[in-house]
mmCIF file of C-alpha atoms in Angstrom:
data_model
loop_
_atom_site.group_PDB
_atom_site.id
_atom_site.type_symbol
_atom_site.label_atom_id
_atom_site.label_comp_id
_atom_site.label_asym_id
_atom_site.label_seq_id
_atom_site.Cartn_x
_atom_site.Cartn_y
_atom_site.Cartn_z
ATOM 1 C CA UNK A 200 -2.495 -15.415 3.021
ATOM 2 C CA UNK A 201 -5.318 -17.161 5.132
ATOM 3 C CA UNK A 202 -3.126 -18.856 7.396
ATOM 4 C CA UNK A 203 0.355 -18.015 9.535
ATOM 5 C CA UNK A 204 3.622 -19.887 9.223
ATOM 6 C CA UNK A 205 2.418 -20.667 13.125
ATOM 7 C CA UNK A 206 -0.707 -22.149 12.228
ATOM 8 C CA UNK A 207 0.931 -24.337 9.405
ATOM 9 C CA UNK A 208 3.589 -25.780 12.296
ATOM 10 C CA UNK A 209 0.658 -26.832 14.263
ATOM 11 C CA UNK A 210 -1.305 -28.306 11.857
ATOM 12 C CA UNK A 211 1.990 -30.207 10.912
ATOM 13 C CA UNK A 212 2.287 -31.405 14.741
ATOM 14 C CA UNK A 213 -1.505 -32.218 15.034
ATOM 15 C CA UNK A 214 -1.212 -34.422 11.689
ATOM 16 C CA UNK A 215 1.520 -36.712 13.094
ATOM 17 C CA UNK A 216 -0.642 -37.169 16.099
ATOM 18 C CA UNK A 217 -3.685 -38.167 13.650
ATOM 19 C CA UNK A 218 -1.875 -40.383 12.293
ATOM 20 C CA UNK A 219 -0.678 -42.042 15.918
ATOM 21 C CA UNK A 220 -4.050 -42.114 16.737
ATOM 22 C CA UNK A 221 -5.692 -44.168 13.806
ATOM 23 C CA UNK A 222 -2.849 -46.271 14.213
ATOM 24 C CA UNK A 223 -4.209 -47.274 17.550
ATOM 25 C CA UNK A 224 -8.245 -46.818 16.665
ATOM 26 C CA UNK A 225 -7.352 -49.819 13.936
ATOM 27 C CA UNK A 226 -5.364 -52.095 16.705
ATOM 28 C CA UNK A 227 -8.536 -51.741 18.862
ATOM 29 C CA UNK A 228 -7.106 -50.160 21.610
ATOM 30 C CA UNK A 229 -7.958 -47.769 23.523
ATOM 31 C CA UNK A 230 -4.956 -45.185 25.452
ATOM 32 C CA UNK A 231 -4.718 -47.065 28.812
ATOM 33 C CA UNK A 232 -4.317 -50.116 26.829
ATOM 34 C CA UNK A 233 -1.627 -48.885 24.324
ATOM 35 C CA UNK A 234 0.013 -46.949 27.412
ATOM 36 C CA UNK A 235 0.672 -50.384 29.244
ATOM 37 C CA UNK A 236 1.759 -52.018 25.911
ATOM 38 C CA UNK A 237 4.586 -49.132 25.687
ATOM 39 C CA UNK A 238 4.745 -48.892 29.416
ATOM 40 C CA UNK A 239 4.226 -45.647 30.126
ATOM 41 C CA UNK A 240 1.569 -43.298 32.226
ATOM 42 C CA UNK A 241 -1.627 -42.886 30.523
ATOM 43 C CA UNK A 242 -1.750 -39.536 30.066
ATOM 44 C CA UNK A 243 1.473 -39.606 27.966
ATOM 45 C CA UNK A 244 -0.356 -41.399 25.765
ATOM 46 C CA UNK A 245 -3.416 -38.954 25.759
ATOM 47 C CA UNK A 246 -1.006 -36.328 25.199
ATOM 48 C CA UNK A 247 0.471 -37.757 22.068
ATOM 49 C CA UNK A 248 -2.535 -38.423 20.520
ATOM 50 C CA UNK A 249 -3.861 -34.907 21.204
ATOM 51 C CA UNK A 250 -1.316 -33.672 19.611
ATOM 52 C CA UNK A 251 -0.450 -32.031 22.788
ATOM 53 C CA UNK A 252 3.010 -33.573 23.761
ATOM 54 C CA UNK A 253 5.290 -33.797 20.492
ATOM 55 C CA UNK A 254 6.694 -38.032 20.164
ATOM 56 C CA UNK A 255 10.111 -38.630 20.510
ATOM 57 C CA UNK A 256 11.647 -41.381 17.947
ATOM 58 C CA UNK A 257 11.711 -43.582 20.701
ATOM 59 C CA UNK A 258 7.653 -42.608 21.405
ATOM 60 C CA UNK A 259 6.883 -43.680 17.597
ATOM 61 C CA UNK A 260 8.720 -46.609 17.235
ATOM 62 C CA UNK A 261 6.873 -48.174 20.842
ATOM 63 C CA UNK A 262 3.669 -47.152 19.509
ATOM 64 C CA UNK A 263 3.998 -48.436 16.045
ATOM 65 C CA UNK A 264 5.035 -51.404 17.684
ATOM 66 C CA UNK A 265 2.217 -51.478 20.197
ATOM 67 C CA UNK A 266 -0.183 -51.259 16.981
ATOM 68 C CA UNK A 267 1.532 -54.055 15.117
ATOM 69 C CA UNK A 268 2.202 -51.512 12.545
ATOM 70 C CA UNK A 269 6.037 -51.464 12.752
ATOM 71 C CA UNK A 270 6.321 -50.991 9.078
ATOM 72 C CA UNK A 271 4.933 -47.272 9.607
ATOM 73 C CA UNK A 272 7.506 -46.101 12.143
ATOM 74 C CA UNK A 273 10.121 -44.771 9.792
ATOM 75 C CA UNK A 274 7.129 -42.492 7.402
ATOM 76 C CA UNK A 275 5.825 -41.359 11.188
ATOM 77 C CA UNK A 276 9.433 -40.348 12.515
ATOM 78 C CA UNK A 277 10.341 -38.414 9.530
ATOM 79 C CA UNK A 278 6.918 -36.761 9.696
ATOM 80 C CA UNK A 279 7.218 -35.871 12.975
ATOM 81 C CA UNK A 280 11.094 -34.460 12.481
ATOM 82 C CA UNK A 281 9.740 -32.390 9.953
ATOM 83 C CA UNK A 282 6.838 -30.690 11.802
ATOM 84 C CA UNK A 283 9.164 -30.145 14.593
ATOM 85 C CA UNK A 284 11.820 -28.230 12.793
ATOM 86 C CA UNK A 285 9.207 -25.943 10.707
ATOM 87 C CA UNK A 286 9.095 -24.271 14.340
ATOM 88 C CA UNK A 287 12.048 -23.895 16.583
ATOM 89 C CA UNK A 288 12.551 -21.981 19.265
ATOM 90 C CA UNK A 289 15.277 -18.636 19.070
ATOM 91 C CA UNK A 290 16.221 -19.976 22.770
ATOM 92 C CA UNK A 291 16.453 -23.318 21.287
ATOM 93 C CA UNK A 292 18.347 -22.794 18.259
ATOM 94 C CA UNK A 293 20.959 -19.844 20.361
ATOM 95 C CA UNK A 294 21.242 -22.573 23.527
ATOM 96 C CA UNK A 295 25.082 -22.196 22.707
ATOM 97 C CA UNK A 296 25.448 -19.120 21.174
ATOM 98 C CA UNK A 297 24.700 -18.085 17.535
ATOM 99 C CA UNK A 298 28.162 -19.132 15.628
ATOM 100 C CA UNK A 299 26.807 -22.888 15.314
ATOM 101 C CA UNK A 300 23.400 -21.899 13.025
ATOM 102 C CA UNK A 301 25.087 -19.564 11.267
ATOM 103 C CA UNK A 302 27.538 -22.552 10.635
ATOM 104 C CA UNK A 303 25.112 -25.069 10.107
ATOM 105 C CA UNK A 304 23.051 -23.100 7.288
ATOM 106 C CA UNK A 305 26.370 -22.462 5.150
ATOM 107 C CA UNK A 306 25.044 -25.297 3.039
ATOM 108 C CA UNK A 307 21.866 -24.099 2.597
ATOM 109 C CA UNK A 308 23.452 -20.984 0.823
ATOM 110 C CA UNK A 309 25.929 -22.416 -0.830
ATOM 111 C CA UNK A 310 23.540 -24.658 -2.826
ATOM 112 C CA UNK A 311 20.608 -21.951 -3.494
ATOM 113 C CA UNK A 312 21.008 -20.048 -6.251
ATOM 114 C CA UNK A 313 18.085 -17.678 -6.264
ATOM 115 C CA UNK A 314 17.703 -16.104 -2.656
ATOM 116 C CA UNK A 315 14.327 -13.575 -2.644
ATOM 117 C CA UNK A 316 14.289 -11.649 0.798
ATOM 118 C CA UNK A 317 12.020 -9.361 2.577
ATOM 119 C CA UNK A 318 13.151 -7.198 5.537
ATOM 120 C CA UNK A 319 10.615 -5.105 7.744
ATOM 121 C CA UNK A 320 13.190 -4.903 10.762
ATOM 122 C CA UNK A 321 16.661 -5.149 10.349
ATOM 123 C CA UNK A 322 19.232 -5.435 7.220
ATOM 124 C CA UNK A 323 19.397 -8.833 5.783
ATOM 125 C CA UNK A 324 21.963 -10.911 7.482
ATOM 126 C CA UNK A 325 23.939 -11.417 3.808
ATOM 127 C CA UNK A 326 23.919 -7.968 3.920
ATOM 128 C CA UNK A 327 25.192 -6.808 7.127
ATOM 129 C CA UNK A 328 28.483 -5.129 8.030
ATOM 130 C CA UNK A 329 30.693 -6.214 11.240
ATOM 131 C CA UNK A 330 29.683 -3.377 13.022
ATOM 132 C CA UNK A 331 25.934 -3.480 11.913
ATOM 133 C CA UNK A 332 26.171 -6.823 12.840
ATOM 134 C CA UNK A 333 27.643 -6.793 16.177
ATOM 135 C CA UNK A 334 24.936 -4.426 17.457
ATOM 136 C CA UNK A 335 22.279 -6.535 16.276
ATOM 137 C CA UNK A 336 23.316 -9.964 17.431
ATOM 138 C CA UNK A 337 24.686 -8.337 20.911
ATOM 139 C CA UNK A 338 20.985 -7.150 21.574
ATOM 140 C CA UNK A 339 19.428 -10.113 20.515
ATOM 141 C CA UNK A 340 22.145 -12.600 22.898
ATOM 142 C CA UNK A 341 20.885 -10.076 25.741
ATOM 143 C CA UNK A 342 17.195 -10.128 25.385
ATOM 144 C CA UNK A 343 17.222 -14.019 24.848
ATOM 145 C CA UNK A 344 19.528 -14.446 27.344
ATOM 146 C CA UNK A 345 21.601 -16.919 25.522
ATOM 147 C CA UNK A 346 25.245 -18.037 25.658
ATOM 148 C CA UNK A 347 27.500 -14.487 24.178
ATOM 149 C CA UNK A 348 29.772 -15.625 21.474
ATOM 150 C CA UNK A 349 28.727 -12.254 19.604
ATOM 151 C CA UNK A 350 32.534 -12.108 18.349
ATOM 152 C CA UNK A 351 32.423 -15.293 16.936
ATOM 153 C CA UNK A 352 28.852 -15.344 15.640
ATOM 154 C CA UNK A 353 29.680 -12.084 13.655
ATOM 155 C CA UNK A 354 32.560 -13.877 12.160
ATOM 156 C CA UNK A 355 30.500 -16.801 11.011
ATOM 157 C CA UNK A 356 28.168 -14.576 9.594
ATOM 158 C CA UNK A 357 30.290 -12.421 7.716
ATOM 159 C CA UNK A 358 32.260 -16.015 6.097
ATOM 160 C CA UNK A 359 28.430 -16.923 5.129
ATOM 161 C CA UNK A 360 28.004 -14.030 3.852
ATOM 162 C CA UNK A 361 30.408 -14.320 0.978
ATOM 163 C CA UNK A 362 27.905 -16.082 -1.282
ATOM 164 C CA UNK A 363 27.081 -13.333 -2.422
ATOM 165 C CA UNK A 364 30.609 -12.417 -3.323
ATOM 166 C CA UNK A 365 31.380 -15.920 -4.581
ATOM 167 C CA UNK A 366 29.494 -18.826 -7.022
ATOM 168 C CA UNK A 367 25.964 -18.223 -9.002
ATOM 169 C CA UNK A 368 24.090 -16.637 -6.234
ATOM 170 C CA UNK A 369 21.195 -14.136 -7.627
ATOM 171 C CA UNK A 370 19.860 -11.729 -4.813
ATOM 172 C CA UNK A 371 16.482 -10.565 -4.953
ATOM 173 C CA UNK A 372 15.890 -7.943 -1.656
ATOM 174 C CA UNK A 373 13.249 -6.198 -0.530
ATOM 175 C CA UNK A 374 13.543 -3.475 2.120
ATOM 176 C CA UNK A 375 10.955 -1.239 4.251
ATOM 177 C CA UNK A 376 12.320 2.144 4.322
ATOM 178 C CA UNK A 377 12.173 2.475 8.147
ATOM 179 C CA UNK A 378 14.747 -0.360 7.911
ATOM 180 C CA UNK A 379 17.290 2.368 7.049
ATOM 181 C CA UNK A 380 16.616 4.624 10.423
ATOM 182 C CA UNK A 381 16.200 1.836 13.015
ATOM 183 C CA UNK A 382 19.359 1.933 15.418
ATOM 184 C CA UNK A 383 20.583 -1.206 16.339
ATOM 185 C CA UNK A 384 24.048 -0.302 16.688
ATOM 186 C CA UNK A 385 25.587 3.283 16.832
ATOM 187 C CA UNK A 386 25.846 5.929 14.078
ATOM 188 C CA UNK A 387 29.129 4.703 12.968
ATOM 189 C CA UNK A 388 28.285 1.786 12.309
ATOM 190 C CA UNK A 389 25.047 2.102 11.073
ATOM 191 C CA UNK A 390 26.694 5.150 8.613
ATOM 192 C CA UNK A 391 28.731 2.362 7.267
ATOM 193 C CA UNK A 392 26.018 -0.119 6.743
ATOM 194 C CA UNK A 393 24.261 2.278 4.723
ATOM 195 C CA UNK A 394 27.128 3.166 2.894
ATOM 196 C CA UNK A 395 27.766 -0.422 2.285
ATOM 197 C CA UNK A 396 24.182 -0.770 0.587
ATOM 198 C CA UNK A 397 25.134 1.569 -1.798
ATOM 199 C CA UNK A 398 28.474 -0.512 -2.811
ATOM 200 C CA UNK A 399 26.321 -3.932 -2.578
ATOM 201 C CA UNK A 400 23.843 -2.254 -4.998
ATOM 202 C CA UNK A 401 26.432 -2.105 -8.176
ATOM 203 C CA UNK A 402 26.655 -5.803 -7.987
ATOM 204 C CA UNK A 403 25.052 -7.242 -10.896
ATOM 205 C CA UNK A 404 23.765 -10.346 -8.880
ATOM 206 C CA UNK A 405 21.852 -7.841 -6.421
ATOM 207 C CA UNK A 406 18.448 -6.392 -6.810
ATOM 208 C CA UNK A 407 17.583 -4.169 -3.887
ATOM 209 C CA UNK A 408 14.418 -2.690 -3.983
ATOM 210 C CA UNK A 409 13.164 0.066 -1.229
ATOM 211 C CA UNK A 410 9.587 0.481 -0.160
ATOM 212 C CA UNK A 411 8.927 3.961 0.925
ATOM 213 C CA UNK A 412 7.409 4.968 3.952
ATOM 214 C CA UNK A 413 4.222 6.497 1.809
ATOM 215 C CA UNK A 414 4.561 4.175 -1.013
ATOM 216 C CA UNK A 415 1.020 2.752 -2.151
ATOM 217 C CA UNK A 416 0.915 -0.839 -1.455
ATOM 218 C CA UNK A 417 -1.429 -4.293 -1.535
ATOM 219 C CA UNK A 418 0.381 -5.775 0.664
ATOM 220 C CA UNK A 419 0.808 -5.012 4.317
ATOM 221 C CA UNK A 420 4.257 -4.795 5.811
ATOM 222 C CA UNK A 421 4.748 -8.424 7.476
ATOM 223 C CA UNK A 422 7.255 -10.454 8.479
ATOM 224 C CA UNK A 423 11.122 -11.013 7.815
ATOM 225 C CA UNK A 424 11.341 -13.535 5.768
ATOM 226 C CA UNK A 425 14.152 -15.461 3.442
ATOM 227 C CA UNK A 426 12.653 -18.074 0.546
ATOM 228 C CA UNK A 427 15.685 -20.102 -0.615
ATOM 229 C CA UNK A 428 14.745 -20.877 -4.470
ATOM 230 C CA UNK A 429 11.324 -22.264 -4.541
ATOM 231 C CA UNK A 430 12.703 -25.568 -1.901
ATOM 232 C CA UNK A 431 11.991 -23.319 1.623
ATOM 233 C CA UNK A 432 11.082 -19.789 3.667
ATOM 234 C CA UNK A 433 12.051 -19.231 6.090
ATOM 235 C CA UNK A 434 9.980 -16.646 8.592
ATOM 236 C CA UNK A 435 11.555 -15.100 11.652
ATOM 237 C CA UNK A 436 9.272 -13.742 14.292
ATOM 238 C CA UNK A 437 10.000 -12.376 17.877
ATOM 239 C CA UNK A 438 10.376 -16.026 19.461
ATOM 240 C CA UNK A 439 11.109 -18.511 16.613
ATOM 241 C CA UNK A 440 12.109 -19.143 12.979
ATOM 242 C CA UNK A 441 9.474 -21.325 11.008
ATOM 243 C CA UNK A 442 10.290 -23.159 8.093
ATOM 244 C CA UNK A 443 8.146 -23.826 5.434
ATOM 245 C CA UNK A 444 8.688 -26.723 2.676
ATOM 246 C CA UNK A 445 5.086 -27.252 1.832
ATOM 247 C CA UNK A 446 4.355 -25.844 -1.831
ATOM 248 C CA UNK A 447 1.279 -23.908 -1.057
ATOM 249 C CA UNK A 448 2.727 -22.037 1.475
ATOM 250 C CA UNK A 449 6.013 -20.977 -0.382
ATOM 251 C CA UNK A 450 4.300 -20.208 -3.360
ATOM 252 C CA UNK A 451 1.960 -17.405 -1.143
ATOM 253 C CA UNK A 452 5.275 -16.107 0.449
ATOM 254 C CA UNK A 453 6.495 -16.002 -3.201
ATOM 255 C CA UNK A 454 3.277 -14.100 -3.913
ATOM 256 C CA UNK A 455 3.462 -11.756 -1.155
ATOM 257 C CA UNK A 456 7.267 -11.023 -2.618
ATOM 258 C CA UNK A 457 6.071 -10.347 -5.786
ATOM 259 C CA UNK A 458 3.294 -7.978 -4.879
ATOM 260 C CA UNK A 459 5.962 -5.880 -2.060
ATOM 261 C CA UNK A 460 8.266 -5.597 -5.179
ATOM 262 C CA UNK A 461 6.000 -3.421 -7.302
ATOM 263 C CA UNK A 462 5.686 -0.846 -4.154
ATOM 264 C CA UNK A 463 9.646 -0.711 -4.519
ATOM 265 C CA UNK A 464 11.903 1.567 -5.858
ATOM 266 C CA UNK A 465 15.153 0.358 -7.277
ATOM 267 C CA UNK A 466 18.088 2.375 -8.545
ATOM 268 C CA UNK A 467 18.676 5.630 -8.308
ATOM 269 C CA UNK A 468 15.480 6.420 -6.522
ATOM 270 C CA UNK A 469 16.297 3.962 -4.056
ATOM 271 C CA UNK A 470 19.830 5.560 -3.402
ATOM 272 C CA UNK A 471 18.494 8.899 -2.854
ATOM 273 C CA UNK A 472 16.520 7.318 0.321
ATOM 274 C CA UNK A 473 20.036 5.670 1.421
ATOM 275 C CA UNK A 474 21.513 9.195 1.207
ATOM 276 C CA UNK A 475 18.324 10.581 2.725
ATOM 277 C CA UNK A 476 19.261 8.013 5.964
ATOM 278 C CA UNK A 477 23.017 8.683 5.658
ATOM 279 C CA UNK A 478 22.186 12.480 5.978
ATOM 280 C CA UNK A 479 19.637 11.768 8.830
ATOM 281 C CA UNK A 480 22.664 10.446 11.160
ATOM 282 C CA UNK A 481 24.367 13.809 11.204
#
């Protein structure tokens, strides 16, 4: 794993405004001049091509056009949509509350069959209970300081949820065993999370595997992350989620998941730690 979801994001940005830039190298013009053809200050042009400023639609099509290289505009604009939504923003995505994404990726679990997911933080959303839930997604709405539809959000999340209920959805999940004891919501709640786990186990489409606190291990503890058959993965960190669609990358996170997995216990070993948590509550 030489290189972060971040880094991959950038280097997705910076190779859109490569491309821009040749584009104008082989017109023979320089910025100021390509700036005047598109009307616009210089430096937005400098920015562009630095990679510095990310292109609107609008942006590519005036300096495709600018470059007599209108043909390009369409490859450059989906380029460009695609480095920008590898790395959004949790402000961004939450500008009007969280029901909307949870309703927008529906889709995307409907259609994949084979979900593989690794939690260092919190419980999976698939696997979350309303209460579990409510906590989580009230704390997050306060420390982002987004719009609170908490009430609805845990509603859309539950109705997504139901894949795993419903259709030929295979689980594959991977929890750290401090996932168990961190309280984001109060001990009711979080006793019936936990006792939800052990229901959610005796589904025959689940596998969820526990890493123990002492458990040897080749692979650090790193990131949440979701891969969505081998098509996307989804990384969440503190300020964004970053998508990945690129084949090297998925296969590493695939990798990674592989290598957590034989630090895991599974079955009844992995039960005793739920009861271990349950009994830690009081």
């Amino acid at each position: 794993m030489s290189t972060s979801p971040l880094s991959s994001a950038q280097a997705a940005r910076k190779a859109v405004a490569t491309r821009l830039q040749g584009l104008m190298k082989d017109a023979g013009l320089s910025g100021h001049e390509l700036a005047v053809r598109c009307g616009w200050h210089r430096a937005k042009s400098s920015r562009i091509a630095r990679g510095i400023t990310p292109p609107s639609d609008a942006d590519i099509r005036a300096w495709c056009i600018a470059c007599g290289a209108e043909d390009q505009a369409a490859d450059i604009i989906a380029a460009s949509r695609n480095a920008e939504s590898m790395y959004v923003e949790w402000k961004q995505i939450h500008k009007d509350g969280m029901r909307r994404v949870h309703e927008k990726t529906v889709p995307l679990y409907q259609r994949t069959r084979s979900f593989r997911v690794y939690a260092s933080n919190v419980m999976p959303g698939m696997l979350q209970t309303a209460g579990y839930a409510t906590g989580l997604l009230g704390t997050i709405t306060a420390f982002q300081g987004t719009p609170n539809d908490v009430a609805d959000a845990v509603k859309a999340r539950l109705d997504r949820s139901r894949v795993v209920r419903e259709g030929d959805h295979r689980f594959a999940l991977l929890l750290e065993e401090t996932v168990l004891y961190y309280r984001v919501c109060d001990d009711e709640a979080m006793g019936e999370q936990l006792d939800h786990l052990l229901t959610i186990m005796k589904r025959p489409n689940v596998s969820l595997g526990i890493i123990p606190r002492r458990a040897p291990r080749t692979v650090w503890p790193l990131e949440a992350f979701y891969a969505f058959d081998d098509q996307q993965v989804a990384v969440e960190t503190l300020t964004a989620e970053i998508n990945l669609t690129t084949p090297g990358e998925i296969r590493t996170y695939l990798r990674a998941f592989t290598e957590l997995s034989q630090s895991a216990v599974r079955g009844e070993p992995a039960r005793d730690l739920i009861r271990e948590a349950l009994t830690a509550l009081g």
